[in-house]
PDB file of C-alpha atoms and ligand atoms in Angstrom:
ATOM      1  CA  MET A   1     161.490 257.962  94.996  1.00 95.00           C
ATOM      2  CA  LYS A   2     158.900 258.951  97.564  1.00 98.00           C
ATOM      3  CA  HIS A   3     155.305 260.464  97.441  1.00 98.00           C
ATOM      4  CA  PHE A   4     154.096 263.226  99.741  1.00 98.00           C
ATOM      5  CA  ILE A   5     150.390 262.698  99.955  1.00 98.00           C
ATOM      6  CA  ASN A   6     149.414 262.753 103.634  1.00 98.00           C
ATOM      7  CA  LEU A   7     151.508 263.301 106.886  1.00 98.00           C
ATOM      8  CA  LYS A   8     149.927 260.087 108.481  1.00 97.00           C
ATOM      9  CA  ASP A   9     151.649 257.892 105.980  1.00 97.00           C
ATOM     10  CA  ILE A  10     155.354 259.447 106.432  1.00 98.00           C
ATOM     11  CA  PRO A  11     157.625 258.334 109.066  1.00 98.00           C
ATOM     12  CA  ALA A  12     158.109 260.985 111.759  1.00 98.00           C
ATOM     13  CA  LYS A  13     161.947 260.697 111.267  1.00 98.00           C
ATOM     14  CA  ASP A  14     161.552 261.436 107.476  1.00 98.00           C
ATOM     15  CA  LEU A  15     159.411 264.663 108.369  1.00 98.00           C
ATOM     16  CA  ARG A  16     162.126 265.635 110.962  1.00 98.00           C
ATOM     17  CA  ARG A  17     164.855 265.179 108.321  1.00 98.00           C
ATOM     18  CA  ILE A  18     163.007 267.473 106.019  1.00 98.00           C
ATOM     19  CA  LEU A  19     162.813 270.191 108.598  1.00 98.00           C
ATOM     20  CA  ILE A  20     166.322 269.904 109.322  1.00 98.00           C
ATOM     21  CA  ASP A  21     167.239 270.386 105.636  1.00 98.00           C
ATOM     22  CA  ALA A  22     164.793 273.083 105.238  1.00 98.00           C
ATOM     23  CA  LYS A  23     166.552 275.089 108.209  1.00 98.00           C
ATOM     24  CA  LYS A  24     169.969 274.648 106.778  1.00 97.00           C
ATOM     25  CA  ARG A  25     168.946 275.693 103.206  1.00 98.00           C
ATOM     26  CA  LYS A  26     166.965 278.746 104.647  1.00 98.00           C
ATOM     27  CA  ASN A  27     169.919 279.759 106.648  1.00 97.00           C
ATOM     28  CA  VAL A  28     172.355 280.078 103.784  1.00 97.00           C
ATOM     29  CA  ARG A  29     169.903 282.121 101.536  1.00 96.00           C
ATOM     30  CA  LYS A  30     169.974 285.158 103.657  1.00 92.00           C
ATOM     31  CA  LYS A  31     171.688 287.493 100.885  1.00 93.00           C
ATOM     32  CA  LEU A  32     170.396 285.631  97.906  1.00 97.00           C
ATOM     33  CA  ASN A  33     167.408 286.898  95.491  1.00 97.00           C
ATOM     34  CA  ASN A  34     164.388 284.814  95.022  1.00 97.00           C
ATOM     35  CA  LEU A  35     165.474 283.265  91.771  1.00 98.00           C
ATOM     36  CA  ASP A  36     169.238 282.640  92.884  1.00 98.00           C
ATOM     37  CA  PRO A  37     170.090 278.903  92.836  1.00 97.00           C
ATOM     38  CA  ASP A  38     171.072 276.949  95.872  1.00 97.00           C
ATOM     39  CA  LYS A  39     174.662 275.566  96.005  1.00 96.00           C
ATOM     40  CA  GLY A  40     175.127 272.287  94.229  1.00 96.00           C
ATOM     41  CA  THR A  41     172.091 272.963  91.862  1.00 97.00           C
ATOM     42  CA  PRO A  42     170.510 269.611  93.325  1.00 98.00           C
ATOM     43  CA  LEU A  43     167.442 269.244  90.906  1.00 98.00           C
ATOM     44  CA  LYS A  44     168.966 270.796  87.881  1.00 98.00           C
ATOM     45  CA  GLY A  45     167.412 269.522  84.598  1.00 98.00           C
ATOM     46  CA  LYS A  46     164.230 268.416  86.603  1.00 98.00           C
ATOM     47  CA  LEU A  47     160.525 269.474  85.766  1.00 98.00           C
ATOM     48  CA  LEU A  48     158.039 269.810  88.368  1.00 98.00           C
ATOM     49  CA  ILE A  49     154.189 269.534  86.585  1.00 98.00           C
ATOM     50  CA  GLN A  50     151.691 271.216  88.790  1.00 98.00           C
ATOM     51  CA  MET A  51     147.973 271.250  88.557  1.00 98.00           C
ATOM     52  CA  PHE A  52     145.383 273.178  90.353  1.00 97.00           C
ATOM     53  CA  GLU A  53     141.672 272.004  90.349  1.00 96.00           C
ATOM     54  CA  LYS A  54     141.009 274.736  92.960  1.00 96.00           C
ATOM     55  CA  SER A  55     142.307 278.321  93.363  1.00 97.00           C
ATOM     56  CA  SER A  56     145.771 278.923  94.806  1.00 98.00           C
ATOM     57  CA  LEU A  57     148.215 281.863  95.244  1.00 98.00           C
ATOM     58  CA  ARG A  58     150.759 280.683  97.852  1.00 98.00           C
ATOM     59  CA  THR A  59     151.156 277.188  96.976  1.00 98.00           C
ATOM     60  CA  ARG A  60     151.608 277.975  93.174  1.00 98.00           C
ATOM     61  CA  LEU A  61     154.077 280.536  93.992  1.00 98.00           C
ATOM     62  CA  SER A  62     156.034 278.951  96.582  1.00 98.00           C
ATOM     63  CA  PHE A  63     156.335 275.561  94.546  1.00 98.00           C
ATOM     64  CA  PHE A  64     157.559 277.764  91.537  1.00 98.00           C
ATOM     65  CA  LEU A  65     160.328 279.307  93.862  1.00 98.00           C
ATOM     66  CA  ALA A  66     161.224 276.032  95.539  1.00 98.00           C
ATOM     67  CA  ILE A  67     161.928 274.105  92.219  1.00 98.00           C
ATOM     68  CA  SER A  68     163.490 277.286  90.777  1.00 98.00           C
ATOM     69  CA  GLN A  69     165.970 277.556  93.658  1.00 98.00           C
ATOM     70  CA  LEU A  70     166.926 273.874  93.383  1.00 98.00           C
ATOM     71  CA  SER A  71     167.667 274.639  89.733  1.00 98.00           C
ATOM     72  CA  GLY A  72     164.722 272.750  88.148  1.00 98.00           C
ATOM     73  CA  ARG A  73     161.752 274.157  86.372  1.00 98.00           C
ATOM     74  CA  THR A  74     158.062 274.036  86.845  1.00 98.00           C
ATOM     75  CA  LEU A  75     155.068 273.947  84.194  1.00 98.00           C
ATOM     76  CA  THR A  76     151.609 274.636  85.537  1.00 97.00           C
ATOM     77  CA  LEU A  77     148.995 272.756  83.834  1.00 96.00           C
ATOM     78  CA  ARG A  78     145.409 274.001  83.534  1.00 93.00           C
ATOM     79  CA  PRO A  79     142.734 271.190  84.381  1.00 92.00           C
ATOM     80  CA  ASP A  80     140.225 273.050  82.146  1.00 90.00           C
ATOM     81  CA  GLU A  81     142.724 272.667  79.034  1.00 90.00           C
ATOM     82  CA  LEU A  82     143.508 268.972  79.631  1.00 92.00           C
ATOM     83  CA  HIS A  83     141.673 265.893  77.940  1.00 93.00           C
ATOM     84  CA  LEU A  84     141.596 264.308  81.442  1.00 93.00           C
ATOM     85  CA  SER A  85     138.741 266.872  82.408  1.00 79.00           C
ATOM     86  CA  LYS A  86     137.457 267.837  79.107  1.00 76.00           C
ATOM     87  CA  GLY A  87     137.446 264.729  76.708  1.00 75.00           C
ATOM     88  CA  GLY A  88     137.432 261.883  79.318  1.00 89.00           C
ATOM     89  CA  GLU A  89     141.097 260.759  79.016  1.00 96.00           C
ATOM     90  CA  SER A  90     141.684 258.308  81.727  1.00 96.00           C
ATOM     91  CA  ILE A  91     144.055 259.135  84.805  1.00 97.00           C
ATOM     92  CA  GLU A  92     146.160 256.150  83.837  1.00 97.00           C
ATOM     93  CA  ASP A  93     147.098 257.556  80.387  1.00 97.00           C
ATOM     94  CA  THR A  94     147.713 261.234  81.690  1.00 97.00           C
ATOM     95  CA  ALA A  95     149.904 259.704  84.466  1.00 98.00           C
ATOM     96  CA  LYS A  96     151.801 257.892  81.802  1.00 98.00           C
ATOM     97  CA  ILE A  97     152.423 261.019  79.786  1.00 98.00           C
ATOM     98  CA  LEU A  98     153.153 263.205  83.128  1.00 98.00           C
ATOM     99  CA  SER A  99     155.727 260.563  84.001  1.00 98.00           C
ATOM    100  CA  ASN A 100     157.296 260.538  80.460  1.00 98.00           C
ATOM    101  CA  PHE A 101     157.595 264.412  80.413  1.00 98.00           C
ATOM    102  CA  GLY A 102     158.200 265.286  83.977  1.00 98.00           C
ATOM    103  CA  ASP A 103     159.985 264.481  86.995  1.00 98.00           C
ATOM    104  CA  ALA A 104     157.433 265.131  89.794  1.00 98.00           C
ATOM    105  CA  PHE A 105     153.750 265.998  89.951  1.00 98.00           C
ATOM    106  CA  MET A 106     152.053 268.350  92.358  1.00 98.00           C
ATOM    107  CA  LEU A 107     148.206 268.200  92.400  1.00 98.00           C
ATOM    108  CA  ARG A 108     145.708 270.340  94.274  1.00 98.00           C
ATOM    109  CA  THR A 109     142.385 268.473  93.865  1.00 97.00           C
ATOM    110  CA  ASP A 110     138.817 268.265  95.110  1.00 95.00           C
ATOM    111  CA  ASN A 111     139.058 264.542  95.337  1.00 96.00           C
ATOM    112  CA  ASP A 112     141.207 262.489  97.554  1.00 98.00           C
ATOM    113  CA  GLU A 113     140.783 259.292  95.417  1.00 97.00           C
ATOM    114  CA  LYS A 114     142.315 261.181  92.413  1.00 97.00           C
ATOM    115  CA  LEU A 115     145.643 261.584  94.297  1.00 98.00           C
ATOM    116  CA  GLU A 116     145.727 257.738  95.018  1.00 98.00           C
ATOM    117  CA  GLU A 117     144.680 256.710  91.450  1.00 98.00           C
ATOM    118  CA  PHE A 118     147.489 259.149  90.081  1.00 98.00           C
ATOM    119  CA  LYS A 119     149.829 257.474  92.658  1.00 98.00           C
ATOM    120  CA  LYS A 120     148.967 254.100  91.497  1.00 98.00           C
ATOM    121  CA  HIS A 121     149.992 255.236  87.690  1.00 98.00           C
ATOM    122  CA  LEU A 122     152.660 257.492  88.118  1.00 98.00           C
ATOM    123  CA  THR A 123     156.412 256.441  88.018  1.00 98.00           C
ATOM    124  CA  ILE A 124     157.266 259.895  89.332  1.00 98.00           C
ATOM    125  CA  PRO A 125     156.503 261.290  92.977  1.00 98.00           C
ATOM    126  CA  ILE A 126     153.266 263.022  93.525  1.00 98.00           C
ATOM    127  CA  ILE A 127     152.844 265.695  96.049  1.00 99.00           C
ATOM    128  CA  ASN A 128     149.532 266.684  97.491  1.00 98.00           C
ATOM    129  CA  GLY A 129     148.986 270.402  97.130  1.00 98.00           C
ATOM    130  CA  LEU A 130     145.696 270.319  99.148  1.00 98.00           C
ATOM    131  CA  SER A 131     142.864 267.725  98.834  1.00 98.00           C
ATOM    132  CA  PRO A 132     139.547 267.870 100.876  1.00 98.00           C
ATOM    133  CA  SER A 133     141.033 265.695 103.572  1.00 97.00           C
ATOM    134  CA  SER A 134     144.496 267.276 104.093  1.00 98.00           C
ATOM    135  CA  HIS A 135     147.073 270.067 103.473  1.00 98.00           C
ATOM    136  CA  PRO A 136     150.275 268.464 104.477  1.00 99.00           C
ATOM    137  CA  THR A 137     152.702 270.830 102.725  1.00 99.00           C
ATOM    138  CA  GLN A 138     151.071 273.710 104.665  1.00 99.00           C
ATOM    139  CA  ILE A 139     151.328 272.164 108.179  1.00 99.00           C
ATOM    140  CA  LEU A 140     154.780 270.770 107.819  1.00 99.00           C
ATOM    141  CA  SER A 141     155.750 274.156 106.894  1.00 99.00           C
ATOM    142  CA  ASP A 142     153.828 275.719 109.782  1.00 99.00           C
ATOM    143  CA  VAL A 143     155.657 273.269 112.199  1.00 99.00           C
ATOM    144  CA  PHE A 144     158.835 274.772 110.754  1.00 99.00           C
ATOM    145  CA  THR A 145     157.555 278.411 111.348  1.00 99.00           C
ATOM    146  CA  VAL A 146     156.432 277.552 115.045  1.00 99.00           C
ATOM    147  CA  GLU A 147     159.824 276.194 115.970  1.00 98.00           C
ATOM    148  CA  GLU A 148     161.796 278.959 114.240  1.00 98.00           C
ATOM    149  CA  ILE A 149     159.872 281.595 116.134  1.00 98.00           C
ATOM    150  CA  LYS A 150     159.567 279.722 119.400  1.00 98.00           C
ATOM    151  CA  LYS A 151     163.195 278.356 119.108  1.00 98.00           C
ATOM    152  CA  LYS A 152     162.049 275.074 120.782  1.00 97.00           C
ATOM    153  CA  PRO A 153     160.727 271.893 119.371  1.00 98.00           C
ATOM    154  CA  ILE A 154     157.209 271.857 118.780  1.00 98.00           C
ATOM    155  CA  SER A 155     156.812 268.588 121.199  1.00 98.00           C
ATOM    156  CA  LYS A 156     157.535 271.216 124.143  1.00 98.00           C
ATOM    157  CA  LEU A 157     154.828 273.588 123.040  1.00 98.00           C
ATOM    158  CA  ASN A 158     150.929 274.113 123.586  1.00 98.00           C
ATOM    159  CA  ILE A 159     149.293 274.348 120.148  1.00 98.00           C
ATOM    160  CA  THR A 160     145.538 275.484 119.788  1.00 98.00           C
ATOM    161  CA  TRP A 161     143.454 275.336 116.580  1.00 98.00           C
ATOM    162  CA  ILE A 162     140.254 277.500 116.673  1.00 98.00           C
ATOM    163  CA  GLY A 163     138.007 276.872 113.696  1.00 98.00           C
ATOM    164  CA  ASP A 164     136.377 274.295 111.422  1.00 98.00           C
ATOM    165  CA  SER A 165     137.446 270.549 111.166  1.00 98.00           C
ATOM    166  CA  ASN A 166     138.991 270.862 107.788  1.00 98.00           C
ATOM    167  CA  ASN A 167     141.679 269.604 105.549  1.00 98.00           C
ATOM    168  CA  VAL A 168     144.246 271.902 107.527  1.00 98.00           C
ATOM    169  CA  LEU A 169     143.130 270.889 111.012  1.00 98.00           C
ATOM    170  CA  ASN A 170     143.369 267.048 109.795  1.00 98.00           C
ATOM    171  CA  SER A 171     147.118 267.735 108.694  1.00 98.00           C
ATOM    172  CA  LEU A 172     147.770 269.315 112.127  1.00 98.00           C
ATOM    173  CA  ILE A 173     146.211 266.409 114.017  1.00 98.00           C
ATOM    174  CA  ALA A 174     148.456 264.252 112.001  1.00 97.00           C
ATOM    175  CA  ALA A 175     151.469 266.516 112.914  1.00 98.00           C
ATOM    176  CA  SER A 176     150.452 266.304 116.567  1.00 97.00           C
ATOM    177  CA  ILE A 177     150.531 262.383 116.379  1.00 96.00           C
ATOM    178  CA  LYS A 178     154.017 262.454 114.493  1.00 96.00           C
ATOM    179  CA  PHE A 179     155.713 265.201 116.326  1.00 97.00           C
ATOM    180  CA  SER A 180     154.118 264.356 119.664  1.00 96.00           C
ATOM    181  CA  PHE A 181     152.749 267.934 120.666  1.00 97.00           C
ATOM    182  CA  LYS A 182     149.724 268.984 122.708  1.00 98.00           C
ATOM    183  CA  LEU A 183     146.948 270.128 120.566  1.00 98.00           C
ATOM    184  CA  LYS A 184     143.666 271.583 121.607  1.00 98.00           C
ATOM    185  CA  VAL A 185     141.016 272.111 119.038  1.00 98.00           C
ATOM    186  CA  GLY A 186     138.267 274.529 119.843  1.00 98.00           C
ATOM    187  CA  CYS A 187     135.147 274.316 117.615  1.00 98.00           C
ATOM    188  CA  PRO A 188     131.552 274.071 118.003  1.00 98.00           C
ATOM    189  CA  LYS A 189     130.159 270.680 118.807  1.00 96.00           C
ATOM    190  CA  LYS A 190     128.593 270.053 115.436  1.00 96.00           C
ATOM    191  CA  TYR A 191     131.931 270.719 113.536  1.00 97.00           C
ATOM    192  CA  GLN A 192     134.107 268.359 115.467  1.00 97.00           C
ATOM    193  CA  PRO A 193     136.685 266.274 113.616  1.00 97.00           C
ATOM    194  CA  ASN A 194     134.996 263.565 111.506  1.00 96.00           C
ATOM    195  CA  LYS A 195     134.662 259.644 112.441  1.00 96.00           C
ATOM    196  CA  SER A 196     137.627 258.561 110.599  1.00 95.00           C
ATOM    197  CA  MET A 197     139.946 261.396 112.176  1.00 97.00           C
ATOM    198  CA  MET A 198     138.582 260.458 115.389  1.00 96.00           C
ATOM    199  CA  ASN A 199     139.547 256.852 114.791  1.00 96.00           C
ATOM    200  CA  TYR A 200     142.865 257.835 113.583  1.00 96.00           C
ATOM    201  CA  ILE A 201     143.505 259.721 116.910  1.00 96.00           C
ATOM    202  CA  LYS A 202     141.986 256.984 119.091  1.00 95.00           C
ATOM    203  CA  LYS A 203     144.393 254.337 117.682  1.00 94.00           C
ATOM    204  CA  ASN A 204     147.619 256.487 118.294  1.00 91.00           C
ATOM    205  CA  LYS A 205     149.863 256.277 121.317  1.00 85.00           C
ATOM    206  CA  ASN A 206     149.942 260.092 121.440  1.00 82.00           C
ATOM    207  CA  LYS A 207     145.965 260.264 121.599  1.00 84.00           C
ATOM    208  CA  ASN A 208     146.014 261.852 124.918  1.00 89.00           C
ATOM    209  CA  LYS A 209     147.891 264.883 123.551  1.00 95.00           C
ATOM    210  CA  ILE A 210     144.681 265.996 121.595  1.00 97.00           C
ATOM    211  CA  THR A 211     141.738 267.516 123.234  1.00 97.00           C
ATOM    212  CA  ILE A 212     138.489 269.015 121.724  1.00 97.00           C
ATOM    213  CA  TYR A 213     136.781 271.878 123.411  1.00 98.00           C
ATOM    214  CA  ASN A 214     133.578 273.531 122.672  1.00 98.00           C
ATOM    215  CA  ASP A 215     134.442 276.608 124.502  1.00 98.00           C
ATOM    216  CA  PRO A 216     137.121 278.615 122.756  1.00 98.00           C
ATOM    217  CA  LYS A 217     138.307 280.451 126.003  1.00 98.00           C
ATOM    218  CA  LYS A 218     139.285 276.942 127.521  1.00 98.00           C
ATOM    219  CA  ALA A 219     141.053 275.982 124.006  1.00 98.00           C
ATOM    220  CA  VAL A 220     143.355 279.072 124.105  1.00 98.00           C
ATOM    221  CA  GLU A 221     144.491 278.624 127.836  1.00 98.00           C
ATOM    222  CA  GLY A 222     148.130 278.380 128.071  1.00 97.00           C
ATOM    223  CA  ALA A 223     148.411 278.284 124.206  1.00 98.00           C
ATOM    224  CA  ASP A 224     151.871 278.999 122.632  1.00 98.00           C
ATOM    225  CA  VAL A 225     150.330 279.082 119.234  1.00 98.00           C
ATOM    226  CA  ILE A 226     146.902 279.733 117.753  1.00 98.00           C
ATOM    227  CA  PHE A 227     146.085 278.444 114.591  1.00 98.00           C
ATOM    228  CA  SER A 228     143.054 279.296 112.567  1.00 98.00           C
ATOM    229  CA  ASP A 229     141.575 278.930 108.880  1.00 98.00           C
ATOM    230  CA  LYS A 230     138.335 280.042 107.088  1.00 98.00           C
ATOM    231  CA  VAL A 231     135.211 278.770 108.532  1.00 98.00           C
ATOM    232  CA  ILE A 232     134.119 278.163 104.846  1.00 98.00           C
ATOM    233  CA  SER A 233     136.750 276.263 102.708  1.00 98.00           C
ATOM    234  CA  MET A 234     136.812 276.193  99.047  1.00 97.00           C
ATOM    235  CA  ASN A 235     133.944 274.093  97.507  1.00 93.00           C
ATOM    236  CA  ASP A 236     132.433 273.474 101.038  1.00 95.00           C
ATOM    237  CA  LYS A 237     128.983 272.644 100.277  1.00 94.00           C
ATOM    238  CA  VAL A 238     127.045 273.985 103.382  1.00 95.00           C
ATOM    239  CA  ASN A 239     124.530 276.432 104.042  1.00 97.00           C
ATOM    240  CA  LYS A 240     127.188 279.313 104.550  1.00 97.00           C
ATOM    241  CA  LYS A 241     125.166 281.751 106.470  1.00 97.00           C
ATOM    242  CA  ARG A 242     124.287 279.051 108.901  1.00 97.00           C
ATOM    243  CA  LYS A 243     127.724 277.897 109.442  1.00 98.00           C
ATOM    244  CA  LEU A 244     129.064 281.481 109.856  1.00 98.00           C
ATOM    245  CA  ARG A 245     126.464 282.024 112.483  1.00 98.00           C
ATOM    246  CA  ASP A 246     127.122 278.681 114.279  1.00 98.00           C
ATOM    247  CA  PHE A 247     130.983 279.887 114.366  1.00 98.00           C
ATOM    248  CA  LYS A 248     130.106 283.536 115.816  1.00 97.00           C
ATOM    249  CA  ASN A 249     131.554 282.764 119.409  1.00 97.00           C
ATOM    250  CA  PHE A 250     134.769 281.419 117.932  1.00 98.00           C
ATOM    251  CA  LYS A 251     136.125 284.409 116.252  1.00 98.00           C
ATOM    252  CA  ILE A 252     139.623 285.253 117.231  1.00 98.00           C
ATOM    253  CA  SER A 253     139.508 288.656 118.906  1.00 98.00           C
ATOM    254  CA  LYS A 254     141.853 290.905 120.904  1.00 98.00           C
ATOM    255  CA  ASN A 255     139.836 289.606 124.158  1.00 98.00           C
ATOM    256  CA  LEU A 256     140.491 286.028 123.254  1.00 98.00           C
ATOM    257  CA  MET A 257     144.309 286.531 122.486  1.00 98.00           C
ATOM    258  CA  LYS A 258     144.643 288.350 125.668  1.00 97.00           C
ATOM    259  CA  LYS A 259     144.022 284.933 127.355  1.00 97.00           C
ATOM    260  CA  CYS A 260     147.037 283.445 125.852  1.00 98.00           C
ATOM    261  CA  PRO A 261     149.442 286.501 126.110  1.00 97.00           C
ATOM    262  CA  ARG A 262     152.618 284.560 124.993  1.00 97.00           C
ATOM    263  CA  ALA A 263     150.847 283.041 121.881  1.00 98.00           C
ATOM    264  CA  ILE A 264     151.593 283.825 118.302  1.00 98.00           C
ATOM    265  CA  PHE A 265     148.651 283.728 115.740  1.00 98.00           C
ATOM    266  CA  LEU A 266     149.226 281.827 112.572  1.00 98.00           C
ATOM    267  CA  HIS A 267     146.610 281.227 109.592  1.00 98.00           C
ATOM    268  CA  CYS A 268     147.440 279.537 106.149  1.00 98.00           C
ATOM    269  CA  LEU A 269     145.488 282.190 104.205  1.00 98.00           C
ATOM    270  CA  PRO A 270     143.367 283.227 102.506  1.00 98.00           C
ATOM    271  CA  ARG A 271     141.375 284.381 105.575  1.00 98.00           C
ATOM    272  CA  GLY A 272     137.726 285.216 105.917  1.00 97.00           C
ATOM    273  CA  SER A 273     135.765 286.629 108.937  1.00 96.00           C
ATOM    274  CA  GLU A 274     137.056 284.294 111.684  1.00 98.00           C
ATOM    275  CA  VAL A 275     139.875 286.553 112.773  1.00 98.00           C
ATOM    276  CA  ASP A 276     139.705 290.184 113.654  1.00 98.00           C
ATOM    277  CA  GLU A 277     141.677 292.626 111.640  1.00 98.00           C
ATOM    278  CA  ASN A 278     143.371 294.008 114.837  1.00 98.00           C
ATOM    279  CA  VAL A 279     144.637 290.411 115.497  1.00 98.00           C
ATOM    280  CA  PHE A 280     145.506 289.520 112.146  1.00 98.00           C
ATOM    281  CA  LYS A 281     147.673 292.807 111.863  1.00 98.00           C
ATOM    282  CA  SER A 282     149.113 292.497 115.562  1.00 98.00           C
ATOM    283  CA  LYS A 283     152.407 291.691 116.673  1.00 97.00           C
ATOM    284  CA  GLN A 284     151.287 288.447 117.886  1.00 97.00           C
ATOM    285  CA  SER A 285     150.379 287.527 114.020  1.00 98.00           C
ATOM    286  CA  LYS A 286     153.279 285.822 112.051  1.00 98.00           C
ATOM    287  CA  VAL A 287     151.145 284.893 109.045  1.00 98.00           C
ATOM    288  CA  TRP A 288     153.701 286.556 106.461  1.00 98.00           C
ATOM    289  CA  LEU A 289     156.633 284.577 107.585  1.00 98.00           C
ATOM    290  CA  GLN A 290     154.420 281.599 107.903  1.00 98.00           C
ATOM    291  CA  ALA A 291     153.490 282.108 104.034  1.00 98.00           C
ATOM    292  CA  SER A 292     157.149 282.772 103.005  1.00 98.00           C
ATOM    293  CA  ASN A 293     158.368 279.766 104.849  1.00 98.00           C
ATOM    294  CA  ARG A 294     156.490 277.520 102.424  1.00 98.00           C
ATOM    295  CA  VAL A 295     159.295 277.818  99.940  1.00 98.00           C
ATOM    296  CA  HIS A 296     161.975 276.617 102.255  1.00 98.00           C
ATOM    297  CA  VAL A 297     159.946 273.568 103.450  1.00 98.00           C
ATOM    298  CA  GLN A 298     158.628 272.636  99.935  1.00 98.00           C
ATOM    299  CA  LYS A 299     162.410 272.670  98.772  1.00 98.00           C
ATOM    300  CA  SER A 300     163.166 270.098 101.191  1.00 98.00           C
ATOM    301  CA  ILE A 301     159.942 268.094 100.568  1.00 98.00           C
ATOM    302  CA  LEU A 302     160.872 268.036  96.601  1.00 98.00           C
ATOM    303  CA  LEU A 303     164.407 266.791  97.568  1.00 98.00           C
ATOM    304  CA  TYR A 304     162.803 264.095  99.874  1.00 98.00           C
ATOM    305  CA  CYS A 305     160.569 262.933  97.140  1.00 98.00           C
ATOM    306  CA  PHE A 306     163.594 262.852  94.795  1.00 98.00           C
ATOM    307  CA  GLY A 307     165.754 260.801  97.285  1.00 97.00           C
ATOM    308  CA  LYS A 308     168.005 263.750  97.547  1.00 97.00           C
ATOM    309  CA  LEU A 309     167.715 264.906 101.141  1.00 95.00           C
ATOM    310  CA  ARG A 310     171.054 265.668 102.667  1.00 83.00           C
TER     311      ARG A 310
HETATM  312  N1  LIG B 401     147.492 278.408 102.161  1.00 77.06           N
HETATM  313  C1  LIG B 401     147.395 278.104 100.894  1.00 77.06           C
HETATM  314  O1  LIG B 401     147.581 276.963 100.571  1.00 77.06           O
HETATM  315  O2  LIG B 401     147.275 279.167  99.728  1.00 77.06           O
HETATM  316  P1  LIG B 401     146.677 279.055  98.565  1.00 77.06           P
HETATM  317  O3  LIG B 401     145.516 278.412  98.519  1.00 77.06           O
HETATM  318  O4  LIG B 401     146.819 280.346  98.148  1.00 77.06           O
HETATM  319  O5  LIG B 401     147.752 278.189  97.689  1.00 77.06           O
HETATM  320  N1  LIG B 402     140.788 274.947 104.375  1.00 77.06           N
HETATM  321  C1  LIG B 402     140.906 275.926 103.339  1.00 77.06           C
HETATM  322  C2  LIG B 402     142.556 276.092 103.017  1.00 77.06           C
HETATM  323  C3  LIG B 402     142.894 277.030 102.033  1.00 77.06           C
HETATM  324  C4  LIG B 402     144.362 276.814 101.742  1.00 77.06           C
HETATM  325  C5  LIG B 402     140.462 275.407 101.981  1.00 77.06           C
HETATM  326  O1  LIG B 402     140.419 274.278 101.702  1.00 77.06           O
HETATM  327  O2  LIG B 402     139.789 276.149 101.367  1.00 77.06           O
END
């Protein structure tokens, strides 16, 4: 049994095994319907329990399809209906029940410590479906999408992030270290990655592959992929007006994209005002394929957690 909480803690070779499995599974599903099972019904009889403490469209639907295609089932809990949040039931007791009734637990939370506390008490795998500090299932899937479109290992590509230093960027940084790809981050000076991320970068052998720019034009030079995300994340407790103003020069416009003509544009969604409509809907934008690939990669993440990767 393995947990999937943070890319930093997962060996690079395991992340690669997940991507290889996802590619094989995706390739043989071309003619199947969403709910048709994969051959071998690998997770038959297994129940994935999901809980979202923050909104979700893609993660919710893609995990539903992922476990369904593996012949398992999912049950989504509403945090406001549980004793955990309403009546003060402990994480320890909740975890005991989840472990008795379920086979894996996927949690989207506003508190990283909660993931660790659940991990301590669960006897089933836990998957991080987004936390304040990371969004690992999203980024592993995005590595898959990049390699699928560019038909090259990501280590041979130049990746750029334009936007806030948030959970998604933290996972992209971890991916850059694990998969050894060049990553340029473009953001205003006051929104650079936090101390703990900077320390994580500094102590890694791939640290020189990650560069931070305060000029978006410099950050996109030579890029094969431009990533972005909302300037204001869920529950971001900031002065929203001021933050949006601070990011004014970091908007992804047609003019900015012209500086990197071979680049594709990716965005985890939902989007805000950080990208112009004509970029979002352009040929360079691959956001819909990016979203649908979550199903394929999350299937292989589930199999990894269950110790059933081929
Ligand atoms: N990208 C992503 O995680 O989307 P949701 O918040 O809709 O799940
Ligand atoms: N950074 C965003 C990602 C949403 C999928 C957030 O945390 O709200």
